[in-house]
mmCIF file with all atom_site columns, C-alpha atoms in Angstrom:
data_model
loop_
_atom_site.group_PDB
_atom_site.id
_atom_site.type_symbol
_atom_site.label_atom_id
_atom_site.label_alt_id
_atom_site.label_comp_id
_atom_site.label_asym_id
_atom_site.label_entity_id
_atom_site.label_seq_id
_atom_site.pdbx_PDB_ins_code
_atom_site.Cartn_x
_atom_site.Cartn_y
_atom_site.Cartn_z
_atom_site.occupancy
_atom_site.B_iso_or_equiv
_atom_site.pdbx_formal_charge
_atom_site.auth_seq_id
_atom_site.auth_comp_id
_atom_site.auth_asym_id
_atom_site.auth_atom_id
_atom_site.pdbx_PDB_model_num
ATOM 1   C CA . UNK O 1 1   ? 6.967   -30.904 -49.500 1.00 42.00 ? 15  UNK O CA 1
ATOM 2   C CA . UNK O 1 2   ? 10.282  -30.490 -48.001 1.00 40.00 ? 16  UNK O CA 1
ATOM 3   C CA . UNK O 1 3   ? 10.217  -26.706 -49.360 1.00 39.00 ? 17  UNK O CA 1
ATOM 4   C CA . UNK O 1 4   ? 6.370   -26.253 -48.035 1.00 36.00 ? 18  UNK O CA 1
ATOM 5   C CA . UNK O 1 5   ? 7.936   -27.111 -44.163 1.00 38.00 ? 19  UNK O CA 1
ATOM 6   C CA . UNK O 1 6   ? 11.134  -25.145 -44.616 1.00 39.00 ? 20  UNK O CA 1
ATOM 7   C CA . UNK O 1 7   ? 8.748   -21.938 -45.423 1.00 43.00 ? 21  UNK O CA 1
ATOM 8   C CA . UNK O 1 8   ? 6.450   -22.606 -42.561 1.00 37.00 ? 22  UNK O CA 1
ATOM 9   C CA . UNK O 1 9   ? 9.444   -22.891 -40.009 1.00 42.00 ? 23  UNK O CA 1
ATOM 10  C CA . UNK O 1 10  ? 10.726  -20.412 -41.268 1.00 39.00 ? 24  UNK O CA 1
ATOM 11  C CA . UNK O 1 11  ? 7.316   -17.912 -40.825 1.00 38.00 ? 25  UNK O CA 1
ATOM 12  C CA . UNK O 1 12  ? 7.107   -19.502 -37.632 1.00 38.00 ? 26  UNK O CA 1
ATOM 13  C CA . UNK O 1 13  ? 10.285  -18.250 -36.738 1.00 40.00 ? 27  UNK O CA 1
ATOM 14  C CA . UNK O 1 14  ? 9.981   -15.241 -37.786 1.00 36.00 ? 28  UNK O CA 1
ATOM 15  C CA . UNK O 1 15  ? 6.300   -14.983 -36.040 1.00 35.00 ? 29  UNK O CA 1
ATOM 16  C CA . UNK O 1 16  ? 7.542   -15.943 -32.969 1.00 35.00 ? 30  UNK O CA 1
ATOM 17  C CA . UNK O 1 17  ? 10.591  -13.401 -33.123 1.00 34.00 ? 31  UNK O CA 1
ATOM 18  C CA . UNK O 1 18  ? 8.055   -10.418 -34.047 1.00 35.00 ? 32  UNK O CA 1
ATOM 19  C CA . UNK O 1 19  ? 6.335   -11.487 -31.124 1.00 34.00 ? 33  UNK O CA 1
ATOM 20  C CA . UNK O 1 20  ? 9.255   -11.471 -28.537 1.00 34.00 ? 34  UNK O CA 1
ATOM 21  C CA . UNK O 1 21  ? 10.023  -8.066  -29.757 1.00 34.00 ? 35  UNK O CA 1
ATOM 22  C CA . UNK O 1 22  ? 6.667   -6.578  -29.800 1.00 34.00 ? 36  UNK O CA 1
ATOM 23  C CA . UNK O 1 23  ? 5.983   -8.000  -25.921 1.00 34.00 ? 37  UNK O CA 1
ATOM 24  C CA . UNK O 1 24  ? 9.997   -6.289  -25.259 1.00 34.00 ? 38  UNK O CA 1
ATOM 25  C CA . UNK O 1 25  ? 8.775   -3.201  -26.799 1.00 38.00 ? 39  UNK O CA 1
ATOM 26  C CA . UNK O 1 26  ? 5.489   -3.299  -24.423 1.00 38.00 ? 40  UNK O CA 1
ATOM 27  C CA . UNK O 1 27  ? 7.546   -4.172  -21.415 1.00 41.00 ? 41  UNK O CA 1
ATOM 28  C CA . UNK O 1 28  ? 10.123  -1.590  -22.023 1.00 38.00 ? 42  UNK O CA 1
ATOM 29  C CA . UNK O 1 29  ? 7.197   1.158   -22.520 1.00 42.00 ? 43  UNK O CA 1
ATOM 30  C CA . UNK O 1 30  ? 5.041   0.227   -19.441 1.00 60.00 ? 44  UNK O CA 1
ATOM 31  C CA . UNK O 1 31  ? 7.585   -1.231  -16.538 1.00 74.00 ? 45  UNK O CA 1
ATOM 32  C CA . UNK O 1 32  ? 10.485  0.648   -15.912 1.00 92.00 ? 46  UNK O CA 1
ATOM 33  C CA . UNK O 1 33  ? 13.417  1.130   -13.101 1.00 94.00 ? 47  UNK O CA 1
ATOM 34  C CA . UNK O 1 34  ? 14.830  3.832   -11.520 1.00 94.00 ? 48  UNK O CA 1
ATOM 35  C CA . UNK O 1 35  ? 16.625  4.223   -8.638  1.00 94.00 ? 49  UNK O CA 1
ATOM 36  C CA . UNK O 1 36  ? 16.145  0.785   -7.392  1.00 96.00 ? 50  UNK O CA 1
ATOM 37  C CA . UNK O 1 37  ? 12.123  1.885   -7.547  1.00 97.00 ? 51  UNK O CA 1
ATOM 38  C CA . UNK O 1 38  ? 9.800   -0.317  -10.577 1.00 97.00 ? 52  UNK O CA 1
ATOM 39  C CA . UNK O 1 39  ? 7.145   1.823   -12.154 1.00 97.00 ? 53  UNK O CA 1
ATOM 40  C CA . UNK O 1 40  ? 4.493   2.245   -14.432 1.00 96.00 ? 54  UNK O CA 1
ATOM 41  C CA . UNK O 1 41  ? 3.717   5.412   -16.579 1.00 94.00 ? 55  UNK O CA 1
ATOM 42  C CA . UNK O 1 42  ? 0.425   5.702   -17.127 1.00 91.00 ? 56  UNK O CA 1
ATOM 43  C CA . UNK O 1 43  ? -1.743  7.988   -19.496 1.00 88.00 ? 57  UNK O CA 1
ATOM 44  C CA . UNK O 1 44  ? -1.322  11.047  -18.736 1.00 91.00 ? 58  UNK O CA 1
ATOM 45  C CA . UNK O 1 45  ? 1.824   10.428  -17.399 1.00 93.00 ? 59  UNK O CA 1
ATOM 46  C CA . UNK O 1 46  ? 0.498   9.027   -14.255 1.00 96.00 ? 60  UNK O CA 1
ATOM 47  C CA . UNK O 1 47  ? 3.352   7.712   -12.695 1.00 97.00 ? 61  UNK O CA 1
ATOM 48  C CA . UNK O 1 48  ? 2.808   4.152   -10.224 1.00 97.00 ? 62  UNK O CA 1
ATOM 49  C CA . UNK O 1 49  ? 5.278   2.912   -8.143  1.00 98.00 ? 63  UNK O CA 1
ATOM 50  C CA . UNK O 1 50  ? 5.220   -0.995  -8.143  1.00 97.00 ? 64  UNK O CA 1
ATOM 51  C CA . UNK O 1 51  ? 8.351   -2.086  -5.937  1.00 97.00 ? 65  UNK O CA 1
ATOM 52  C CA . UNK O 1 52  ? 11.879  -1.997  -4.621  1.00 97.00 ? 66  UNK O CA 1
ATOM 53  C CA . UNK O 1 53  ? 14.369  -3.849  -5.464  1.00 95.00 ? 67  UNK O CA 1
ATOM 54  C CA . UNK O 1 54  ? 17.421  -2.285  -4.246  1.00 96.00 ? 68  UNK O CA 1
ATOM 55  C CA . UNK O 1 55  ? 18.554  -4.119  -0.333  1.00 95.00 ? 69  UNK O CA 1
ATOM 56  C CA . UNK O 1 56  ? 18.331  -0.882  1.606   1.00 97.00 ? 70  UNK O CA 1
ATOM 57  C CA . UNK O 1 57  ? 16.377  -0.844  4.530   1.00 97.00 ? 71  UNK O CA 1
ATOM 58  C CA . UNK O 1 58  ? 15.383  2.623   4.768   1.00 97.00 ? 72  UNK O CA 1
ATOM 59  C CA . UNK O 1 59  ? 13.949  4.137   1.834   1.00 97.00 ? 73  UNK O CA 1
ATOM 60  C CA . UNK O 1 60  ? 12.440  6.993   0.535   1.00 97.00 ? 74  UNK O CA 1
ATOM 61  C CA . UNK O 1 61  ? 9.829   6.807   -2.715  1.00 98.00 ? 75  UNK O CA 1
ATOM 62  C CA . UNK O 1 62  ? 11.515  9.524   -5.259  1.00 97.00 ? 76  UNK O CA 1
ATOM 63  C CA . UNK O 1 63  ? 9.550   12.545  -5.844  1.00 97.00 ? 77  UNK O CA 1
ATOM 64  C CA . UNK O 1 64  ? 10.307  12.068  -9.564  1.00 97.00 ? 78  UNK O CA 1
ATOM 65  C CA . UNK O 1 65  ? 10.098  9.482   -12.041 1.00 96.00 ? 79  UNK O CA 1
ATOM 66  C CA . UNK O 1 66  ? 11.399  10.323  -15.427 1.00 95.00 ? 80  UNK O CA 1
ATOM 67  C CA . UNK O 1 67  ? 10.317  14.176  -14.683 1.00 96.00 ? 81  UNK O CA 1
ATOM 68  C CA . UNK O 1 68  ? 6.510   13.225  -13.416 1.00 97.00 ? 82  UNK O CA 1
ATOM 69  C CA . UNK O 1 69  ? 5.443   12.987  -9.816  1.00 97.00 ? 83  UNK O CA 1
ATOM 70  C CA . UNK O 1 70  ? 4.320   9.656   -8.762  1.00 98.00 ? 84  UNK O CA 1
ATOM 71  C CA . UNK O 1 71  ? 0.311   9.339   -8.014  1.00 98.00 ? 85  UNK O CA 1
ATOM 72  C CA . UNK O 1 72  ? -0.123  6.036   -6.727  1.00 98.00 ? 86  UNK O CA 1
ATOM 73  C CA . UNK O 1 73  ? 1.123   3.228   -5.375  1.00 98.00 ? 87  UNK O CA 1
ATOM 74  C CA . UNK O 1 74  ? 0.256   -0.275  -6.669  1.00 98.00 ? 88  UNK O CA 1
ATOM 75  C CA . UNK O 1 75  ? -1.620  -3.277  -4.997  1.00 97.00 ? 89  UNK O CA 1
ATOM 76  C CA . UNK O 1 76  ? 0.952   -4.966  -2.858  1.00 98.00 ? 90  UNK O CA 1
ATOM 77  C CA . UNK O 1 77  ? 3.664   -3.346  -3.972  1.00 98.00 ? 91  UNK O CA 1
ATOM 78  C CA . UNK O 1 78  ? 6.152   -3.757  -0.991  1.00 98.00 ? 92  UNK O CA 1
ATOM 79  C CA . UNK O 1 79  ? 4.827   -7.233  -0.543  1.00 98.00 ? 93  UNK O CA 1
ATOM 80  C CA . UNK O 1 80  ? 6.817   -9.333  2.059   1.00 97.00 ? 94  UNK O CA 1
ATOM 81  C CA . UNK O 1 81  ? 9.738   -6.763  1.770   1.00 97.00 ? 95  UNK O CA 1
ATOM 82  C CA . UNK O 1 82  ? 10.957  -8.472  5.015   1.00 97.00 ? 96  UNK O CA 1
ATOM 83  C CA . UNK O 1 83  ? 14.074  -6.294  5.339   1.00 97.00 ? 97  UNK O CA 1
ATOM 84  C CA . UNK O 1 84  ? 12.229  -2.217  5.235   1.00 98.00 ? 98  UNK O CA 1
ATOM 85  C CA . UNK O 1 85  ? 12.426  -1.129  8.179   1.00 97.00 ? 99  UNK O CA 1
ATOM 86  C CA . UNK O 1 86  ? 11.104  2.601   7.200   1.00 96.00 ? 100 UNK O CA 1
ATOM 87  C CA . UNK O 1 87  ? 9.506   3.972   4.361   1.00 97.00 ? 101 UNK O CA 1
ATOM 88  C CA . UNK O 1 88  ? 9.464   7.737   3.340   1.00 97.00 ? 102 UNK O CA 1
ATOM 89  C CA . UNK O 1 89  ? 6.026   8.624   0.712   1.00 98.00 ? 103 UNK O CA 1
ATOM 90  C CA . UNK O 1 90  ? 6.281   11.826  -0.996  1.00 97.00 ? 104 UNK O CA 1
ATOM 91  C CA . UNK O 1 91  ? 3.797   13.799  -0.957  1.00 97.00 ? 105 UNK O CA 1
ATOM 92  C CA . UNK O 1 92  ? 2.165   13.808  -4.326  1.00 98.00 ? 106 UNK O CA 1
ATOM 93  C CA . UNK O 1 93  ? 1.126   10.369  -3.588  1.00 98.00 ? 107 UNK O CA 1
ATOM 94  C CA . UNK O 1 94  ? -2.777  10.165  -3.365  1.00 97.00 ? 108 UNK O CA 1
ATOM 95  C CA . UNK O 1 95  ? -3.359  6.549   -4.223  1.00 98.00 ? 109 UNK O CA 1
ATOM 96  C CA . UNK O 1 96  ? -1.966  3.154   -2.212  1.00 98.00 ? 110 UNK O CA 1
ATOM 97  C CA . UNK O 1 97  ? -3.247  -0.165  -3.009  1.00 98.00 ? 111 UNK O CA 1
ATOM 98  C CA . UNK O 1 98  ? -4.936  -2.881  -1.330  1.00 98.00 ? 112 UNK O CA 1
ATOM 99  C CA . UNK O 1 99  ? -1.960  -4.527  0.540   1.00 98.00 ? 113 UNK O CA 1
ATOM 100 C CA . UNK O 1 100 ? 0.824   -1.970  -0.452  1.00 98.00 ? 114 UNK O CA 1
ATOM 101 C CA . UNK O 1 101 ? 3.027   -3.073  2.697   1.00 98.00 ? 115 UNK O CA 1
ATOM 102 C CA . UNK O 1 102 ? 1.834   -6.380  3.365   1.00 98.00 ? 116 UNK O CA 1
ATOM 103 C CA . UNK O 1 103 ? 3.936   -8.724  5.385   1.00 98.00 ? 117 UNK O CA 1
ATOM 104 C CA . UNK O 1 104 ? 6.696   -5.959  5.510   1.00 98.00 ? 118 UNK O CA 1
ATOM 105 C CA . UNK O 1 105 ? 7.493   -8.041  8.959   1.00 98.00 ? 119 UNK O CA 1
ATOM 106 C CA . UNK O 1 106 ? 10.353  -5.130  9.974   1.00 98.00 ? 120 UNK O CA 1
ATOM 107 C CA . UNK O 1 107 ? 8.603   -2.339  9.304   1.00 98.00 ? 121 UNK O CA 1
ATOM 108 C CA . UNK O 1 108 ? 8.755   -0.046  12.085  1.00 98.00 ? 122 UNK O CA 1
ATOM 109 C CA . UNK O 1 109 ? 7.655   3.413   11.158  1.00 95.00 ? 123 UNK O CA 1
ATOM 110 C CA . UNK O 1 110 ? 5.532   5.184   8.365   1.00 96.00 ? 124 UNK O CA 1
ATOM 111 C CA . UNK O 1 111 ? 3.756   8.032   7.374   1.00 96.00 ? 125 UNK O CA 1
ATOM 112 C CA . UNK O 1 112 ? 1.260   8.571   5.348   1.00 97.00 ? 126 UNK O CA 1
ATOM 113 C CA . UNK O 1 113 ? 0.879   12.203  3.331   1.00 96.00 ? 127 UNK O CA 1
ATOM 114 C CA . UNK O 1 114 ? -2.172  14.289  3.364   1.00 96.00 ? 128 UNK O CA 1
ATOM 115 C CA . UNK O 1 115 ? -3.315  13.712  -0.532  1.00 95.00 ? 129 UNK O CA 1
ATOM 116 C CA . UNK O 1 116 ? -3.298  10.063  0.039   1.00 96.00 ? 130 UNK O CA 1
ATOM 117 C CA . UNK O 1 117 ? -7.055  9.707   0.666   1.00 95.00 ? 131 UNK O CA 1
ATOM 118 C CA . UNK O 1 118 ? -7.802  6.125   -1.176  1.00 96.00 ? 132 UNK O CA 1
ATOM 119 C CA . UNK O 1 119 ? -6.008  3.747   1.175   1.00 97.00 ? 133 UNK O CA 1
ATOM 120 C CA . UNK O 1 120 ? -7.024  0.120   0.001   1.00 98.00 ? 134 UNK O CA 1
ATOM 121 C CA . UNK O 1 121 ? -7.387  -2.856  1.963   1.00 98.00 ? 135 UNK O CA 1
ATOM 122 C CA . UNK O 1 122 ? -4.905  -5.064  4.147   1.00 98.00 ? 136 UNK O CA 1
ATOM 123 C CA . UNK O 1 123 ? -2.544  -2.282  3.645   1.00 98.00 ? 137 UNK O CA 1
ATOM 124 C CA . UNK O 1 124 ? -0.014  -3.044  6.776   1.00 98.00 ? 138 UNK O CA 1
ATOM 125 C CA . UNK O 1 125 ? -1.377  -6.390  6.772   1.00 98.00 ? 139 UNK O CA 1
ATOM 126 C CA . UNK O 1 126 ? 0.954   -8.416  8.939   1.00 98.00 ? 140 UNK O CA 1
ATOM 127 C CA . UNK O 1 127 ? 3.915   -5.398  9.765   1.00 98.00 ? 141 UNK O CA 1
ATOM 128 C CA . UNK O 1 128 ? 4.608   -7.440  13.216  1.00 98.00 ? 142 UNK O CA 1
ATOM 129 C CA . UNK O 1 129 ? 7.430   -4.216  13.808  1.00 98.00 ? 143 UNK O CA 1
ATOM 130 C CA . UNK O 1 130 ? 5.007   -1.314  13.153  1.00 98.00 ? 144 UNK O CA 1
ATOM 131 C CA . UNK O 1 131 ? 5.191   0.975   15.966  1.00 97.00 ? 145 UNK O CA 1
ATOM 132 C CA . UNK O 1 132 ? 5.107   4.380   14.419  1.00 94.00 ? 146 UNK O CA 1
ATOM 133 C CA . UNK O 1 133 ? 2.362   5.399   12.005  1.00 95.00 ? 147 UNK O CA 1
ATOM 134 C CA . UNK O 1 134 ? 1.682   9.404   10.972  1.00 95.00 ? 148 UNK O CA 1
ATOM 135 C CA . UNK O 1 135 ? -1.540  9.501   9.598   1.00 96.00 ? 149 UNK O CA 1
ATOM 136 C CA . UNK O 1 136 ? -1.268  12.485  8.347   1.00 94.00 ? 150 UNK O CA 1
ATOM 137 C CA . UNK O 1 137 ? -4.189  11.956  5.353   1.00 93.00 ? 151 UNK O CA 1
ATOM 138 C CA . UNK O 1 138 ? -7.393  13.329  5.032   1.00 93.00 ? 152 UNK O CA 1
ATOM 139 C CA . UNK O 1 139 ? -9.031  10.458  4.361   1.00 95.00 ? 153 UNK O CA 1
ATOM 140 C CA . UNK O 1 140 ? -12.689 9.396   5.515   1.00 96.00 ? 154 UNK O CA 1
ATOM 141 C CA . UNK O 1 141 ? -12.282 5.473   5.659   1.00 97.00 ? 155 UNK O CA 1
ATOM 142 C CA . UNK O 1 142 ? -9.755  3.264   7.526   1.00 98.00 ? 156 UNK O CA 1
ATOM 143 C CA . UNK O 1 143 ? -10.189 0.393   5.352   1.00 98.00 ? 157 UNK O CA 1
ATOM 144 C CA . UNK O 1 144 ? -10.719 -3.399  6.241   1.00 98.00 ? 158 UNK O CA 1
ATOM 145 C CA . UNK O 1 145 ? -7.777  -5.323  7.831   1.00 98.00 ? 159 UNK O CA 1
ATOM 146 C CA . UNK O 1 146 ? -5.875  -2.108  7.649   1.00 98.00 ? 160 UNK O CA 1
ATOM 147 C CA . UNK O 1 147 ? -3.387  -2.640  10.400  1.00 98.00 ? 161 UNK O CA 1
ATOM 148 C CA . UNK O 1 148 ? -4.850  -6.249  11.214  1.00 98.00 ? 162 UNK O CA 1
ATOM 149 C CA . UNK O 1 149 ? -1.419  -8.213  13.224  1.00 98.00 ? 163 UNK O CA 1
ATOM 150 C CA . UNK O 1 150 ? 0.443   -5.096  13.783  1.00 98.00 ? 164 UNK O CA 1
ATOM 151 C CA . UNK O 1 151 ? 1.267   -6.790  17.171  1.00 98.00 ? 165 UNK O CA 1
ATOM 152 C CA . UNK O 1 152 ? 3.977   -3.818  18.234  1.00 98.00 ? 166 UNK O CA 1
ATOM 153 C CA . UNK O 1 153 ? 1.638   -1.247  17.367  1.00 98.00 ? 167 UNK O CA 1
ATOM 154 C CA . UNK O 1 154 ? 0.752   0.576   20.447  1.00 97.00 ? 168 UNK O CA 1
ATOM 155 C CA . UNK O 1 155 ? -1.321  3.779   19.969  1.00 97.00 ? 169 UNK O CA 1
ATOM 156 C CA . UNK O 1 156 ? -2.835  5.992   16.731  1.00 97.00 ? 170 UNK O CA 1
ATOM 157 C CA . UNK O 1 157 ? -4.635  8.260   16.500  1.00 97.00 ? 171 UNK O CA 1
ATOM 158 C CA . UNK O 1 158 ? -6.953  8.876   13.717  1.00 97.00 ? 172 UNK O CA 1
ATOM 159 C CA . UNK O 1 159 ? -7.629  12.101  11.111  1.00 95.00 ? 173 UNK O CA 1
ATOM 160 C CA . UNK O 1 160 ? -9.843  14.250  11.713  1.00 95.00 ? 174 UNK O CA 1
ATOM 161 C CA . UNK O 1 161 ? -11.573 13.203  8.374   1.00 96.00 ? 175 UNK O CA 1
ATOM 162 C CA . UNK O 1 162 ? -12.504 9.966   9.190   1.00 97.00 ? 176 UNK O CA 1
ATOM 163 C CA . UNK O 1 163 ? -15.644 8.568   9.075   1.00 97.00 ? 177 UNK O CA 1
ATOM 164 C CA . UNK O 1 164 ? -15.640 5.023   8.867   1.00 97.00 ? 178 UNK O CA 1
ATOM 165 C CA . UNK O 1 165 ? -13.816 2.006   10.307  1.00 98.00 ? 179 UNK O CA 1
ATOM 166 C CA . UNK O 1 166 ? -13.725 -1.203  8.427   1.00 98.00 ? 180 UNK O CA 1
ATOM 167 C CA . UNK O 1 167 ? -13.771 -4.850  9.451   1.00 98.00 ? 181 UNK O CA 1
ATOM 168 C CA . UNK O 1 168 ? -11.331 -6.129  11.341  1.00 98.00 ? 182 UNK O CA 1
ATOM 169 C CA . UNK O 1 169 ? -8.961  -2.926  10.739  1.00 98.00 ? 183 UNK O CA 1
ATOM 170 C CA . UNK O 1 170 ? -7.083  -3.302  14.408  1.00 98.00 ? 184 UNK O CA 1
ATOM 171 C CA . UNK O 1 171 ? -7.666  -6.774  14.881  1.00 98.00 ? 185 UNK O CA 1
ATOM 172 C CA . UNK O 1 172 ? -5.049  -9.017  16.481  1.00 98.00 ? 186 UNK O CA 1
ATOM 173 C CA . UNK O 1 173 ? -3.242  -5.776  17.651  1.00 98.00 ? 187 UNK O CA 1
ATOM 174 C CA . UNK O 1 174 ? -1.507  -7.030  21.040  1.00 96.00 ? 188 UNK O CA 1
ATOM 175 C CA . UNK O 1 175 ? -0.208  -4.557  21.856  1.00 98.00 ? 189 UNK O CA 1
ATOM 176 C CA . UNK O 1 176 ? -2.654  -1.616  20.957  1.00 98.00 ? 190 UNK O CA 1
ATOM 177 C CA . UNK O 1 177 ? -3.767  0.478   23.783  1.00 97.00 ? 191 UNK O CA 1
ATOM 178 C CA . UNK O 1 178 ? -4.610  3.591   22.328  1.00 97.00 ? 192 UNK O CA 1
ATOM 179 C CA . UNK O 1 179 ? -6.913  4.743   19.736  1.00 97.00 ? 193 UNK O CA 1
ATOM 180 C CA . UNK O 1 180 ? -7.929  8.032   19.646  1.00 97.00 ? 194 UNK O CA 1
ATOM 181 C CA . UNK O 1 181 ? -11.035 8.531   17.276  1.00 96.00 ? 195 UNK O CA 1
ATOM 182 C CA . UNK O 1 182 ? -11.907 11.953  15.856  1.00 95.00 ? 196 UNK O CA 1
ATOM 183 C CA . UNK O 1 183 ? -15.610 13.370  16.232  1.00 94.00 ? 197 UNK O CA 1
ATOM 184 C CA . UNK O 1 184 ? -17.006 12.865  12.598  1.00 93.00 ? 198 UNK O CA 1
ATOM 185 C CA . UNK O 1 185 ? -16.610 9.771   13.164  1.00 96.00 ? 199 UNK O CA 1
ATOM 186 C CA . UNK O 1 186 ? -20.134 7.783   12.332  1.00 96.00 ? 200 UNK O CA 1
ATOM 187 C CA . UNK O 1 187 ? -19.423 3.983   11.680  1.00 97.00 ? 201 UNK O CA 1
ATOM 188 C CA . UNK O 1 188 ? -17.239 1.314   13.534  1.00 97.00 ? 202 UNK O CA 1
ATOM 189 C CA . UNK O 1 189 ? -17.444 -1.779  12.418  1.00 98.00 ? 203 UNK O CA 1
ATOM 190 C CA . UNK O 1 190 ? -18.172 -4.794  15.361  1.00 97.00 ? 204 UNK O CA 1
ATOM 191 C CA . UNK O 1 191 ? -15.023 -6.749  14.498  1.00 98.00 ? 205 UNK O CA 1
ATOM 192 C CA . UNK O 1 192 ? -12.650 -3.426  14.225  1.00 98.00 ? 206 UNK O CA 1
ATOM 193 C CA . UNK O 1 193 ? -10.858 -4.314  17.181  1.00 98.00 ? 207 UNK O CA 1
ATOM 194 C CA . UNK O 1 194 ? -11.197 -8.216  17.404  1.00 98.00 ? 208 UNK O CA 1
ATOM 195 C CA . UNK O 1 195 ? -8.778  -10.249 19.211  1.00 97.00 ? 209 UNK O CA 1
ATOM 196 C CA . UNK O 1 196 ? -7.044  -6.427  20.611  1.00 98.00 ? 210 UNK O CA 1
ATOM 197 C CA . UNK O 1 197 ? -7.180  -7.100  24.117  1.00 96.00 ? 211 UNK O CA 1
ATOM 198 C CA . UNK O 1 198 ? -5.851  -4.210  25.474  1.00 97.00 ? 212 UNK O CA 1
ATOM 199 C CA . UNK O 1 199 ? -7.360  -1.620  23.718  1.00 97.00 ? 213 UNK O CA 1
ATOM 200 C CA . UNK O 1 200 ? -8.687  1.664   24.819  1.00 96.00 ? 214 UNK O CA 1
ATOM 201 C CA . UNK O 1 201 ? -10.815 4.010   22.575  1.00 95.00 ? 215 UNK O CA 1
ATOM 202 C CA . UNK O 1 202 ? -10.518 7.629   23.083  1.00 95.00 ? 216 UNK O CA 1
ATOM 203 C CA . UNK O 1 203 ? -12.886 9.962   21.760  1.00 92.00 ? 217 UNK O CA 1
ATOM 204 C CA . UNK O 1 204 ? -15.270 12.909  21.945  1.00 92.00 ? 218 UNK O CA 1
ATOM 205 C CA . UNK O 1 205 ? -17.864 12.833  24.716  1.00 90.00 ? 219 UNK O CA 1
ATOM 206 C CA . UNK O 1 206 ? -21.655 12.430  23.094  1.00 90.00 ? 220 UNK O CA 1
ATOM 207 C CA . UNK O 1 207 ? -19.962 11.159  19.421  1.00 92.00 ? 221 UNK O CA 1
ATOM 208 C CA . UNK O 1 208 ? -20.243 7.499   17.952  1.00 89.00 ? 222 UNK O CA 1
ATOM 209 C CA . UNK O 1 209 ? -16.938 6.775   19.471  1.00 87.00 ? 223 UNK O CA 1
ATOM 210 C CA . UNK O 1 210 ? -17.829 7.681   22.954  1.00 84.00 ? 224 UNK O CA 1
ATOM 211 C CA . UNK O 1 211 ? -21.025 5.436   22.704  1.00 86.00 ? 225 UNK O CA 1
ATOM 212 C CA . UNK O 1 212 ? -19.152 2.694   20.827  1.00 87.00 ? 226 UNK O CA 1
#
């Protein structure tokens, strides 16, 4: 009997070592660091940035990862990074998650590249700081809550590609003034600028914006 229990402990043991190593071996493979940036590789190579967690302020997302441009950039990623005050996006970037930059409370300026066309929701969520945003995407949806309480934002103006505005996307902006809304525009949702008392839309005469 004694011998039975020695042999399971020890296959135990030895289970539950294979089993640390295997999950290390996964780990190592799929989450990896580099220059203060976490990141997944993909299939294909498809490189995700996931977070920071270096303690500069200012950064700028690495063109490459282990030799492969980055494509995306996870769901809340930069969550509650209270201290980023700026954030640089390369260009290859054509994916950013629902709340990317959420609750980056000192964020103060950001631009977005032109391949990034699948912006997901909340994405500057909270970024009480934001003042300067470059949309500079060709995207055809501002997503829901998009810039919902970004109180220092005070103007943007919109690509030309849009076509949609989502729920609640400049809501509880106090200090938005400014919107400027291209003419493709075709949808605006009734609660876009909610609790935005000072805003003023700017648009093309005889397009949804004007009669919005």
């Amino acid at each position: 009997m004694k011998t039975y229990i020695k042999n399971v402990s020890l296959l135990l043991a030895l289970l539950t070592l294979f089993s640390c190593t295997s999950m290390l071996n996964i780990f190592a493979e799929t989450y990896l660091v580099e220059n203060d940036f976490t990141f997944t590789r993909g299939t294909d190579n498809h490189i995700t940035v996931c977070g920071y967690v270096g303690k500069e302020s200012n950064i700028v997302i690495p063109s490459k990862f282990i030799g492969y441009s980055p494509l995306s950039i996870a769901e809340y990623a930069f969550l509650d990074r209270t201290n980023l005050k700026s954030i640089s996006i390369p260009a290859t970037i054509r994916n950013i998650g629902a709340g990317a930059f959420y609750g980056c409370t000192s964020l103060e300026s950001i631009s977005i590249p032109v391949n990034a066309t699948n912006l997901g929701n909340y994405l500057f969520y909270g970024c009480t700081s934001l003042k300067n945003v470059s949309l500079n995407t060709v995207t055809s949806n501002i997503p829901i809550f998009c810039f919902s309480r970004c109180r220092s934002l005070e103007s943007i103006s919109l690509p030309e590609t849009t076509k949609t505005i989502g729920d609640y996307a400049f809501s509880y902006c106090d200090s938005l003034e400014r919107v400027y809304i291209p003419r493709f525009v075709t949808s605006i949702s009734k609660t876009a600028f909610a609790e935005s008392p000072h805003v003023a839309i700017y648009g093309y005469l005889n397009t949804y914006a004007h009669q919005y």
